[in-house]
Each structure stands twice: as C-alpha cells, then as structure tokens.
Amino acid sequence: MSHLENASVAVIGGGIGGLAAALAFSRFGAAVTVYEQAEELTEVGAGIQITPNGGRVLAAMGLSGQLDACSMRAQAVQPRDGLTGRAITRFDLGDQTPPYRFFHRAALIDLLATACRQAGVTVHLGARIDAVTADGTVRTQQGEQPHALVVGADGLHSGARGLLNGQGAPFFTGQVAWRGIVAVTDMPPVANIWMAPGKHVVTYPLKGDLLNVVAVQERADWAAEGWHHDDAPANLQAAFADTCAELKGLIGQVQTPKLWGLFRHPVAQHWHRDRLAILGDAAHPTLPFLAQGANLALEDAWTLAACCASAPMAEALPAYQGKRAQRVTRAIAAANANAKNYHLDGLQRRIAHAGLRTLGTLAPNAFLKRLSWLYDRDVTASFG
C-alpha cells in the first residue's frame, strides 16, 4: 500500500515541475492541491525539448498516447557554422525510445494541467501564498491549511528554497539570451545550433508552423533574470548582424523578443526539512545549454512522489535528495561546458568544428553515446 494513500499534498507553483509533481503524487494516491499565483496556467512564446529521460516520466504518468497530438518528434541535432550557415555535421535522433520531442511550453502545460484535473487534483489560480512552513502549513488570505507534505516548485526565486537554505547570491555569467517565435512552413523537425564567436542561436520547429528561436550573446551589460522582459527587435538583430543570411533572416522575423540575463545558482544544499521539499529550478537552476531544465524537473517530480509512496516521510525525503543531487550536478556541469563550446573563436573554433565533422562522419552514434548517461536514465524503473 502506498504511504501516500489519501495524504494531503500541496504543490506551490503551476509550471511544468509543479504540475508534474501534482500528477505524480495523485497517481500514487495522494490528495493534491496546487497553488499558482498566476490567474491562468499558461506559457507564452517558448519552445521546450523533452528528451527521452523526461519522456519516460510522461509515459509513466499515462500520457504517452497524447504526445504526438501536441509535440513534434525530433529527427536530428545539427551543429552549424553561424557565420557561413554551413552544416558542420548531423546527429540523428530518430531512433530514440521514447522519442526526443519538441513542445511549445503552453502545450505541455495544458497537457499536464488537463491530466491533473482529470486525476482530481485541485488547482487554485490567483493564489497568493503568505507563508509556507517546514511543518507542512500553507498560509493564504483564506487561512492556514496543514498538509502531510508541501512541495516547493516555485522556480528560480523560490520562497521554499529560501526557507530551507537562506537567500543565496547568484552571479551573472556574462551572457544574455533572447527568446522568440517565428512563423514557418514545412520546417523539418531538426534542432539547429548556429555557432559563432561569442554567441549562438538554437532553432527548432513546433506544432502549428512555428519556429522556436533562442539566441545567446556574451556581453558585459547584464540583463534582469527571468524570461519575460521585452526588448526591441533591433537589439537582437544588431547582436547577430555578422552571421549568415539565413540566420539573420530568421532573427529578423522575431517581432517581440524576450530578453533575460543568464545567472548561475548553486545547487541547493538542503532540498527538504520535516514536511517541506523542493524540486526543479527551486532546487537546482540550470543554464539552457543542455535542454534539461524541464526534464530534470520531471525526473524530480516522479522521484519525490515515488519515494514518498514507498517509505515514511522522514525516510522518503532524504532518499529523494540522495537519488537526485549527484545527477543534477553532473547535468548542470555539462550545460555550463556547452556554454563555452558554442562560442569558440579563432583556432579553437576551427579545431572544434573539424572535430565535430570527423565525429559525425566516423562515429555518427558518438553524440548519443556521450549523452547516454543522461538520456538513457529511467527514474521510473526502480519504483516499478
């Protein structure tokens, strides 16, 4: 019998990690309430890559049959020279099981939210949390509500993380990023990585004839953290004015770019106390250079719920952090390394591109083998 049977679980935050946690806990028998401060569950103007490790969590929660309707199956990752436009090599993704997918964030949020409601999860929108305590109490304007567990899935500026760890001090990486969406037709399901000195752009298609564009530039002038700061299209265009015509053409179509600064945050030292736990960005924010932020949050959500179903809370929460901390630390380090590799210049750049071409020709499966530790993990397997 699950230790969560009819247990009251509160989830703070209605993003991907929070909704995934709510659904996972409900699958293990808990009575789940989600508190989301926004007036609606939505994401605007952003794509997301769900790699096989994250896809296994969606499958374990019973969502496999709905994924083709709201996402695209990726065929390949294609590194390209951002100055000439030439493809350096191509790494095939078509044989991945489950498939590597491209989602619009709003589509994934909608999928998870619908599944939560069908599972009986209570979702409170426009919910302002006055306080959360380690004993499992959530205080709102409507009063205090005790829970067997409170899950902090409240993102980068998590109040739950602060309660467990104090207020940390992130530092600016010297990089900023723009995000935008472009209308396209007949775009193959390939993630292109356009690499140039001191900058890069990642593009991939989404359902509905859309192209997701994320452009990153090294610069001393920092921008505020968060995805929702408007910037002038001319600023984005100027930053990539020396790139190839094809890339400039795509960037020139981004009408409402969102700008944000990229900051590094340490992995939280404490992920839990008493009846409070954190997951996803609240526990371990990662830079967007390995496409793992949402995937790691999905893994966290399932692992936390499964641990709590398998053992009393006092044992389950330490087991959860023990299963997750080393893995997320390795993923974050790999993302940090990509941030440098995409932006090489001069001789280093020529050597790196030649190495990629050789790798793609002589060992086309090497890319996936190098990431097998990441993509092949099935966090749902050890719990049956």
CSV table of C-alpha atoms in Angstrom, one decimal:
chain,number,residue,atom,x,y,z
A,1,MET,CA,0.0,0.0,0.0
A,2,SER,CA,1.2,3.5,-0.8
A,3,HIS,CA,2.3,5.7,2.1
A,4,LEU,CA,0.6,8.5,0.2
A,5,GLU,CA,-2.9,7.0,0.2
A,6,ASN,CA,-5.3,9.9,0.9
A,7,ALA,CA,-2.4,12.0,2.2
A,8,SER,CA,-2.8,15.8,1.7
A,9,VAL,CA,0.0,17.2,-0.5
A,10,ALA,CA,0.3,20.9,-1.5
A,11,VAL,CA,2.3,21.9,-4.5
A,12,ILE,CA,3.5,25.6,-4.7
A,13,GLY,CA,3.7,26.5,-8.4
A,14,GLY,CA,1.8,25.5,-11.5
A,15,GLY,CA,4.7,25.3,-14.0
A,16,ILE,CA,5.9,22.1,-15.6
A,17,GLY,CA,7.6,20.8,-12.5
A,18,GLY,CA,4.7,21.7,-10.2
A,19,LEU,CA,2.1,20.1,-12.4
A,20,ALA,CA,4.2,17.0,-13.0
A,21,ALA,CA,4.6,16.7,-9.2
A,22,ALA,CA,0.9,17.1,-8.7
A,23,LEU,CA,0.1,14.4,-11.2
A,24,ALA,CA,2.7,12.0,-9.9
A,25,PHE,CA,1.5,12.4,-6.3
A,26,SER,CA,-2.1,11.9,-7.4
A,27,ARG,CA,-1.0,8.7,-9.3
A,28,PHE,CA,0.4,7.4,-6.0
A,29,GLY,CA,-2.9,8.0,-4.2
A,30,ALA,CA,-2.4,11.5,-2.6
A,31,ALA,CA,-5.0,14.2,-2.4
A,32,VAL,CA,-3.2,17.1,-4.2
A,33,THR,CA,-3.7,20.8,-4.2
A,34,VAL,CA,-1.8,23.1,-6.5
A,35,TYR,CA,-1.3,26.8,-5.6
A,36,GLU,CA,-0.4,29.0,-8.5
A,37,GLN,CA,-0.2,32.8,-8.2
A,38,ALA,CA,-1.0,33.5,-11.9
A,39,GLU,CA,-4.6,33.8,-13.0
A,40,GLU,CA,-4.3,31.1,-15.6
A,41,LEU,CA,-2.0,28.2,-16.4
A,42,THR,CA,-0.1,29.2,-19.5
A,43,GLU,CA,3.3,29.9,-21.1
A,44,VAL,CA,3.8,32.2,-24.0
A,45,GLY,CA,6.3,32.3,-26.8
A,46,ALA,CA,8.6,29.5,-25.8
A,47,GLY,CA,9.6,26.1,-27.0
A,48,ILE,CA,11.0,23.2,-25.0
A,49,GLN,CA,12.8,20.0,-25.7
A,50,ILE,CA,11.7,16.8,-23.9
A,51,THR,CA,14.5,14.3,-24.2
A,52,PRO,CA,13.9,10.5,-23.6
A,53,ASN,CA,14.7,10.7,-19.9
A,54,GLY,CA,11.9,13.2,-19.4
A,55,GLY,CA,9.7,11.4,-21.9
A,56,ARG,CA,9.8,8.2,-19.7
A,57,VAL,CA,8.3,10.2,-16.8
A,58,LEU,CA,5.4,11.4,-19.0
A,59,ALA,CA,4.9,7.8,-20.1
A,60,ALA,CA,4.8,6.6,-16.5
A,61,MET,CA,2.1,9.1,-15.7
A,62,GLY,CA,0.0,7.7,-18.6
A,63,LEU,CA,0.4,10.5,-21.1
A,64,SER,CA,2.2,8.6,-24.0
A,65,GLY,CA,-0.9,8.4,-26.2
A,66,GLN,CA,-1.4,12.1,-26.2
A,67,LEU,CA,2.1,13.3,-27.0
A,68,ASP,CA,2.0,13.2,-30.8
A,69,ALA,CA,-1.0,15.5,-30.9
A,70,CYS,CA,0.8,18.3,-29.1
A,71,SER,CA,4.5,17.9,-30.0
A,72,MET,CA,6.9,17.0,-32.8
A,73,ARG,CA,9.2,14.0,-32.9
A,74,ALA,CA,12.7,15.3,-33.4
A,75,GLN,CA,14.8,13.8,-36.2
A,76,ALA,CA,18.2,15.3,-35.6
A,77,VAL,CA,20.5,17.8,-33.9
A,78,GLN,CA,22.6,19.8,-36.5
A,79,PRO,CA,25.5,22.0,-35.4
A,80,ARG,CA,26.1,24.7,-38.0
A,81,ASP,CA,28.6,27.5,-38.6
A,82,GLY,CA,26.7,30.6,-37.7
A,83,LEU,CA,28.9,32.8,-39.9
A,84,THR,CA,28.7,30.8,-43.1
A,85,GLY,CA,25.4,28.8,-42.5
A,86,ARG,CA,27.1,25.5,-43.5
A,87,ALA,CA,26.1,22.4,-41.6
A,88,ILE,CA,29.1,21.1,-39.7
A,89,THR,CA,27.5,17.7,-39.1
A,90,ARG,CA,24.3,16.0,-38.2
A,91,PHE,CA,23.4,13.7,-35.3
A,92,ASP,CA,20.4,11.5,-35.8
A,93,LEU,CA,17.7,11.3,-33.1
A,94,GLY,CA,15.1,9.3,-34.9
A,95,ASP,CA,15.7,6.0,-33.2
A,96,GLN,CA,15.4,7.3,-29.6
A,97,THR,CA,12.9,5.5,-27.4
A,98,PRO,CA,10.8,7.2,-26.2
A,99,PRO,CA,11.1,9.8,-28.9
A,100,TYR,CA,13.0,13.1,-28.4
A,101,ARG,CA,10.3,15.8,-28.8
A,102,PHE,CA,9.8,19.5,-29.4
A,103,PHE,CA,7.0,21.1,-27.5
A,104,HIS,CA,5.5,24.5,-27.2
A,105,ARG,CA,5.6,25.1,-23.4
A,106,ALA,CA,2.0,26.1,-23.4
A,107,ALA,CA,1.1,22.7,-25.0
A,108,LEU,CA,3.0,20.8,-22.3
A,109,ILE,CA,1.5,22.9,-19.5
A,110,ASP,CA,-2.0,22.3,-21.0
A,111,LEU,CA,-1.4,18.5,-21.2
A,112,LEU,CA,-0.2,18.3,-17.6
A,113,ALA,CA,-3.0,20.6,-16.3
A,114,THR,CA,-5.7,18.6,-18.1
A,115,ALA,CA,-4.3,15.3,-16.7
A,116,CYS,CA,-4.2,16.8,-13.2
A,117,ARG,CA,-7.8,17.9,-13.3
A,118,GLN,CA,-8.9,14.6,-14.6
A,119,ALA,CA,-7.0,12.9,-11.8
A,120,GLY,CA,-8.9,15.0,-9.2
A,121,VAL,CA,-6.1,17.5,-8.4
A,122,THR,CA,-7.4,20.8,-7.0
A,123,VAL,CA,-5.8,23.8,-8.7
A,124,HIS,CA,-6.1,27.2,-7.1
A,125,LEU,CA,-5.3,30.0,-9.5
A,126,GLY,CA,-4.5,33.6,-8.5
A,127,ALA,CA,-3.4,32.1,-5.2
A,128,ARG,CA,-1.1,34.3,-3.2
A,129,ILE,CA,0.9,32.4,-0.6
A,130,ASP,CA,1.5,34.5,2.5
A,131,ALA,CA,3.8,31.9,4.1
A,132,VAL,CA,4.9,28.3,3.9
A,133,THR,CA,6.4,26.5,6.9
A,134,ALA,CA,8.5,23.4,7.3
A,135,ASP,CA,5.8,21.6,9.2
A,136,GLY,CA,3.6,21.5,6.1
A,137,THR,CA,1.4,24.5,6.6
A,138,VAL,CA,0.4,26.8,3.7
A,139,ARG,CA,-1.0,30.2,4.7
A,140,THR,CA,-3.1,32.2,2.3
A,141,GLN,CA,-5.6,35.0,2.7
A,142,GLN,CA,-8.2,32.3,3.2
A,143,GLY,CA,-6.3,30.9,6.3
A,144,GLU,CA,-3.9,28.2,7.2
A,145,GLN,CA,-4.0,24.7,5.7
A,146,PRO,CA,-1.9,21.8,7.1
A,147,HIS,CA,-0.6,19.2,4.7
A,148,ALA,CA,1.4,16.0,5.0
A,149,LEU,CA,3.9,17.5,2.6
A,150,VAL,CA,4.4,20.8,0.8
A,151,VAL,CA,6.3,20.7,-2.4
A,152,GLY,CA,8.1,24.0,-3.5
A,153,ALA,CA,8.0,24.0,-7.3
A,154,ASP,CA,8.1,27.8,-7.3
A,155,GLY,CA,11.1,28.4,-9.6
A,156,LEU,CA,14.2,30.5,-9.6
A,157,HIS,CA,13.1,32.8,-6.8
A,158,SER,CA,11.6,30.1,-4.6
A,159,GLY,CA,10.4,31.1,-1.2
A,160,ALA,CA,10.6,27.4,-0.2
A,161,ARG,CA,14.3,27.3,-1.2
A,162,GLY,CA,14.9,30.4,0.8
A,163,LEU,CA,13.3,28.9,3.9
A,164,LEU,CA,15.5,25.8,3.6
A,165,ASN,CA,18.7,27.4,2.5
A,166,GLY,CA,18.6,31.1,3.2
A,167,GLN,CA,18.9,33.6,0.4
A,168,GLY,CA,21.7,32.7,-2.0
A,169,ALA,CA,23.6,35.0,-4.3
A,170,PRO,CA,23.5,34.0,-8.0
A,171,PHE,CA,26.1,35.6,-10.3
A,172,PHE,CA,25.8,36.9,-13.8
A,173,THR,CA,27.5,34.6,-16.4
A,174,GLY,CA,28.3,37.4,-18.8
A,175,GLN,CA,25.7,36.1,-21.2
A,176,VAL,CA,22.2,37.2,-22.1
A,177,ALA,CA,19.5,35.4,-24.1
A,178,TRP,CA,16.6,36.3,-26.3
A,179,ARG,CA,13.6,34.1,-27.0
A,180,GLY,CA,11.1,34.4,-29.8
A,181,ILE,CA,8.7,32.6,-32.1
A,182,VAL,CA,8.7,32.8,-35.9
A,183,ALA,CA,6.0,31.6,-38.3
A,184,VAL,CA,7.4,29.0,-40.7
A,185,THR,CA,6.1,26.3,-43.1
A,186,ASP,CA,7.5,22.8,-43.9
A,187,MET,CA,10.4,23.1,-41.5
A,188,PRO,CA,12.0,19.7,-40.8
A,189,PRO,CA,12.0,18.6,-37.1
A,190,VAL,CA,15.7,19.3,-36.6
A,191,ALA,CA,17.3,21.4,-33.8
A,192,ASN,CA,19.9,23.6,-35.5
A,193,ILE,CA,22.7,25.0,-33.3
A,194,TRP,CA,24.2,28.1,-35.1
A,195,MET,CA,27.6,28.7,-33.5
A,196,ALA,CA,29.5,31.9,-33.8
A,197,PRO,CA,32.3,33.6,-31.8
A,198,GLY,CA,30.9,34.8,-28.6
A,199,LYS,CA,27.3,33.8,-29.4
A,200,HIS,CA,25.0,31.1,-30.7
A,201,VAL,CA,21.4,30.5,-31.7
A,202,VAL,CA,19.2,27.4,-31.3
A,203,THR,CA,16.2,27.0,-33.6
A,204,TYR,CA,13.7,24.1,-33.9
A,205,PRO,CA,10.1,23.8,-35.1
A,206,LEU,CA,7.0,23.5,-33.1
A,207,LYS,CA,3.5,22.3,-33.8
A,208,GLY,CA,1.4,24.9,-35.7
A,209,ASP,CA,4.0,26.0,-38.2
A,210,LEU,CA,6.2,27.8,-35.7
A,211,LEU,CA,9.9,28.0,-35.1
A,212,ASN,CA,11.4,28.5,-31.7
A,213,VAL,CA,14.4,30.8,-31.5
A,214,VAL,CA,16.8,31.2,-28.6
A,215,ALA,CA,19.7,33.5,-29.2
A,216,VAL,CA,22.6,33.8,-26.7
A,217,GLN,CA,25.3,36.5,-26.6
A,218,GLU,CA,28.3,37.1,-24.4
A,219,ARG,CA,28.3,40.7,-23.1
A,220,ALA,CA,29.3,42.7,-20.1
A,221,ASP,CA,26.0,44.5,-19.8
A,222,TRP,CA,23.7,42.3,-17.7
A,223,ALA,CA,20.0,41.9,-18.1
A,224,ALA,CA,17.5,41.0,-15.4
A,225,GLU,CA,16.8,37.4,-14.7
A,226,GLY,CA,13.5,35.9,-15.9
A,227,TRP,CA,12.0,35.1,-19.3
A,228,HIS,CA,9.5,37.9,-19.7
A,229,HIS,CA,11.4,41.2,-20.3
A,230,ASP,CA,10.5,42.8,-23.6
A,231,ASP,CA,13.4,44.0,-25.8
A,232,ALA,CA,13.5,45.8,-29.2
A,233,PRO,CA,13.9,43.6,-32.2
A,234,ALA,CA,16.6,45.9,-33.4
A,235,ASN,CA,18.8,45.0,-30.4
A,236,LEU,CA,18.6,41.3,-31.2
A,237,GLN,CA,19.3,41.9,-34.9
A,238,ALA,CA,22.3,44.1,-34.1
A,239,ALA,CA,23.8,41.4,-31.9
A,240,PHE,CA,23.8,38.9,-34.8
A,241,ALA,CA,24.4,41.2,-37.7
A,242,ASP,CA,27.6,39.4,-38.6
A,243,THR,CA,26.0,36.0,-39.0
A,244,CYS,CA,24.9,34.3,-42.2
A,245,ALA,CA,22.0,35.5,-44.3
A,246,GLU,CA,19.7,32.5,-43.4
A,247,LEU,CA,20.1,33.1,-39.7
A,248,LYS,CA,19.8,36.8,-40.0
A,249,GLY,CA,16.6,36.2,-42.0
A,250,LEU,CA,15.1,34.1,-39.2
A,251,ILE,CA,16.2,36.6,-36.5
A,252,GLY,CA,14.7,39.4,-38.4
A,253,GLN,CA,11.3,37.8,-38.2
A,254,VAL,CA,11.2,37.8,-34.4
A,255,GLN,CA,8.8,40.6,-33.7
A,256,THR,CA,8.5,40.5,-29.9
A,257,PRO,CA,11.8,39.1,-28.4
A,258,LYS,CA,12.1,38.5,-24.7
A,259,LEU,CA,15.4,39.2,-23.1
A,260,TRP,CA,16.9,37.8,-19.9
A,261,GLY,CA,20.2,37.5,-18.2
A,262,LEU,CA,21.8,34.1,-17.6
A,263,PHE,CA,22.8,33.6,-14.0
A,264,ARG,CA,24.3,30.7,-12.2
A,265,HIS,CA,22.8,29.5,-9.0
A,266,PRO,CA,24.3,26.9,-6.8
A,267,VAL,CA,22.5,23.6,-6.3
A,268,ALA,CA,20.6,23.9,-3.1
A,269,GLN,CA,22.4,22.2,-0.1
A,270,HIS,CA,19.1,21.3,1.6
A,271,TRP,CA,16.2,20.0,-0.5
A,272,HIS,CA,13.9,19.2,2.4
A,273,ARG,CA,13.1,19.6,6.0
A,274,ASP,CA,10.3,18.0,8.0
A,275,ARG,CA,7.3,18.2,5.7
A,276,LEU,CA,8.7,20.6,3.0
A,277,ALA,CA,10.6,19.7,-0.1
A,278,ILE,CA,11.7,21.5,-3.3
A,279,LEU,CA,12.3,20.4,-6.9
A,280,GLY,CA,13.2,21.7,-10.3
A,281,ASP,CA,14.5,25.2,-10.6
A,282,ALA,CA,13.8,25.8,-6.9
A,283,ALA,CA,16.5,23.2,-6.1
A,284,HIS,CA,18.9,23.3,-9.0
A,285,PRO,CA,18.5,26.0,-11.7
A,286,THR,CA,20.5,25.2,-14.9
A,287,LEU,CA,21.6,27.2,-17.8
A,288,PRO,CA,19.7,26.4,-21.1
A,289,PHE,CA,22.6,24.8,-22.9
A,290,LEU,CA,21.7,21.1,-22.5
A,291,ALA,CA,17.9,21.3,-22.8
A,292,GLN,CA,17.5,19.7,-19.4
A,293,GLY,CA,15.7,22.2,-17.1
A,294,ALA,CA,12.2,20.7,-17.6
A,295,ASN,CA,13.5,17.2,-18.0
A,296,LEU,CA,15.3,17.3,-14.6
A,297,ALA,CA,12.1,18.8,-13.1
A,298,LEU,CA,10.1,15.9,-14.5
A,299,GLU,CA,12.5,13.4,-13.1
A,300,ASP,CA,12.4,15.2,-9.7
A,301,ALA,CA,8.7,15.1,-9.6
A,302,TRP,CA,8.4,11.4,-10.2
A,303,THR,CA,11.3,10.5,-7.8
A,304,LEU,CA,9.9,12.6,-5.0
A,305,ALA,CA,6.4,11.2,-5.3
A,306,ALA,CA,7.7,7.6,-5.6
A,307,CYS,CA,10.0,7.9,-2.6
A,308,CYS,CA,7.1,9.3,-0.5
A,309,ALA,CA,4.9,6.5,-1.7
A,310,SER,CA,7.5,3.9,-0.8
A,311,ALA,CA,8.5,5.0,2.7
A,312,PRO,CA,7.5,7.2,5.6
A,313,MET,CA,8.3,10.9,5.0
A,314,ALA,CA,11.2,11.0,7.4
A,315,GLU,CA,13.0,8.4,5.2
A,316,ALA,CA,11.5,9.4,1.8
A,317,LEU,CA,12.8,12.9,1.7
A,318,PRO,CA,16.4,12.2,2.3
A,319,ALA,CA,16.2,9.3,-0.2
A,320,TYR,CA,14.8,11.7,-2.8
A,321,GLN,CA,17.7,14.1,-2.4
A,322,GLY,CA,20.1,11.2,-2.4
A,323,LYS,CA,18.8,9.9,-5.7
A,324,ARG,CA,18.8,13.3,-7.4
A,325,ALA,CA,21.7,15.6,-6.2
A,326,GLN,CA,24.6,13.9,-8.0
A,327,ARG,CA,22.7,13.6,-11.3
A,328,VAL,CA,21.6,17.2,-11.5
A,329,THR,CA,25.0,18.4,-10.5
A,330,ARG,CA,26.5,16.5,-13.4
A,331,ALA,CA,23.9,17.8,-15.8
A,332,ILE,CA,24.5,21.4,-14.8
A,333,ALA,CA,28.2,21.0,-15.3
A,334,ALA,CA,27.6,19.6,-18.8
A,335,ALA,CA,25.3,22.6,-19.6
A,336,ASN,CA,28.0,25.0,-18.4
A,337,ALA,CA,30.5,23.4,-20.6
A,338,ASN,CA,28.3,23.8,-23.7
A,339,ALA,CA,28.0,27.5,-22.9
A,340,LYS,CA,31.8,27.7,-23.7
A,341,ASN,CA,31.9,25.3,-26.6
A,342,TYR,CA,29.3,27.0,-28.6
A,343,HIS,CA,31.1,30.4,-28.6
A,344,LEU,CA,34.7,29.5,-29.6
A,345,ASP,CA,36.7,31.8,-31.8
A,346,GLY,CA,39.9,31.6,-33.9
A,347,LEU,CA,42.0,28.4,-33.9
A,348,GLN,CA,40.0,26.8,-31.1
A,349,ARG,CA,36.8,27.2,-33.2
A,350,ARG,CA,38.3,25.7,-36.3
A,351,ILE,CA,39.7,22.7,-34.4
A,352,ALA,CA,36.3,22.1,-32.6
A,353,HIS,CA,34.4,22.3,-35.9
A,354,ALA,CA,36.8,19.9,-37.6
A,355,GLY,CA,36.4,17.5,-34.7
A,356,LEU,CA,32.6,17.7,-35.0
A,357,ARG,CA,32.8,16.9,-38.7
A,358,THR,CA,35.0,13.9,-38.1
A,359,LEU,CA,32.8,12.7,-35.3
A,360,GLY,CA,29.7,12.9,-37.5
A,361,THR,CA,31.4,11.1,-40.3
A,362,LEU,CA,33.3,8.3,-38.5
A,363,ALA,CA,31.2,7.8,-35.4
A,364,PRO,CA,27.7,9.1,-36.1
A,365,ASN,CA,26.4,7.5,-32.9
A,366,ALA,CA,29.0,9.0,-30.7
A,367,PHE,CA,26.9,12.1,-29.8
A,368,LEU,CA,24.1,9.9,-28.3
A,369,LYS,CA,26.7,7.6,-26.6
A,370,ARG,CA,28.3,10.6,-25.0
A,371,LEU,CA,24.9,11.6,-23.5
A,372,SER,CA,23.7,8.0,-22.7
A,373,TRP,CA,24.2,8.7,-19.0
A,374,LEU,CA,21.6,11.5,-19.4
A,375,TYR,CA,19.1,10.3,-22.0
A,376,ASP,CA,19.1,6.6,-21.1
A,377,ARG,CA,18.2,7.0,-17.4
A,378,ASP,CA,14.7,5.8,-16.4
A,379,VAL,CA,13.9,7.2,-13.0
A,380,THR,CA,10.6,5.4,-13.0
A,381,ALA,CA,12.1,1.9,-13.3
A,382,SER,CA,13.4,1.5,-9.8
A,383,PHE,CA,9.9,2.0,-8.4
A,384,GLY,CA,8.1,-0.5,-10.6
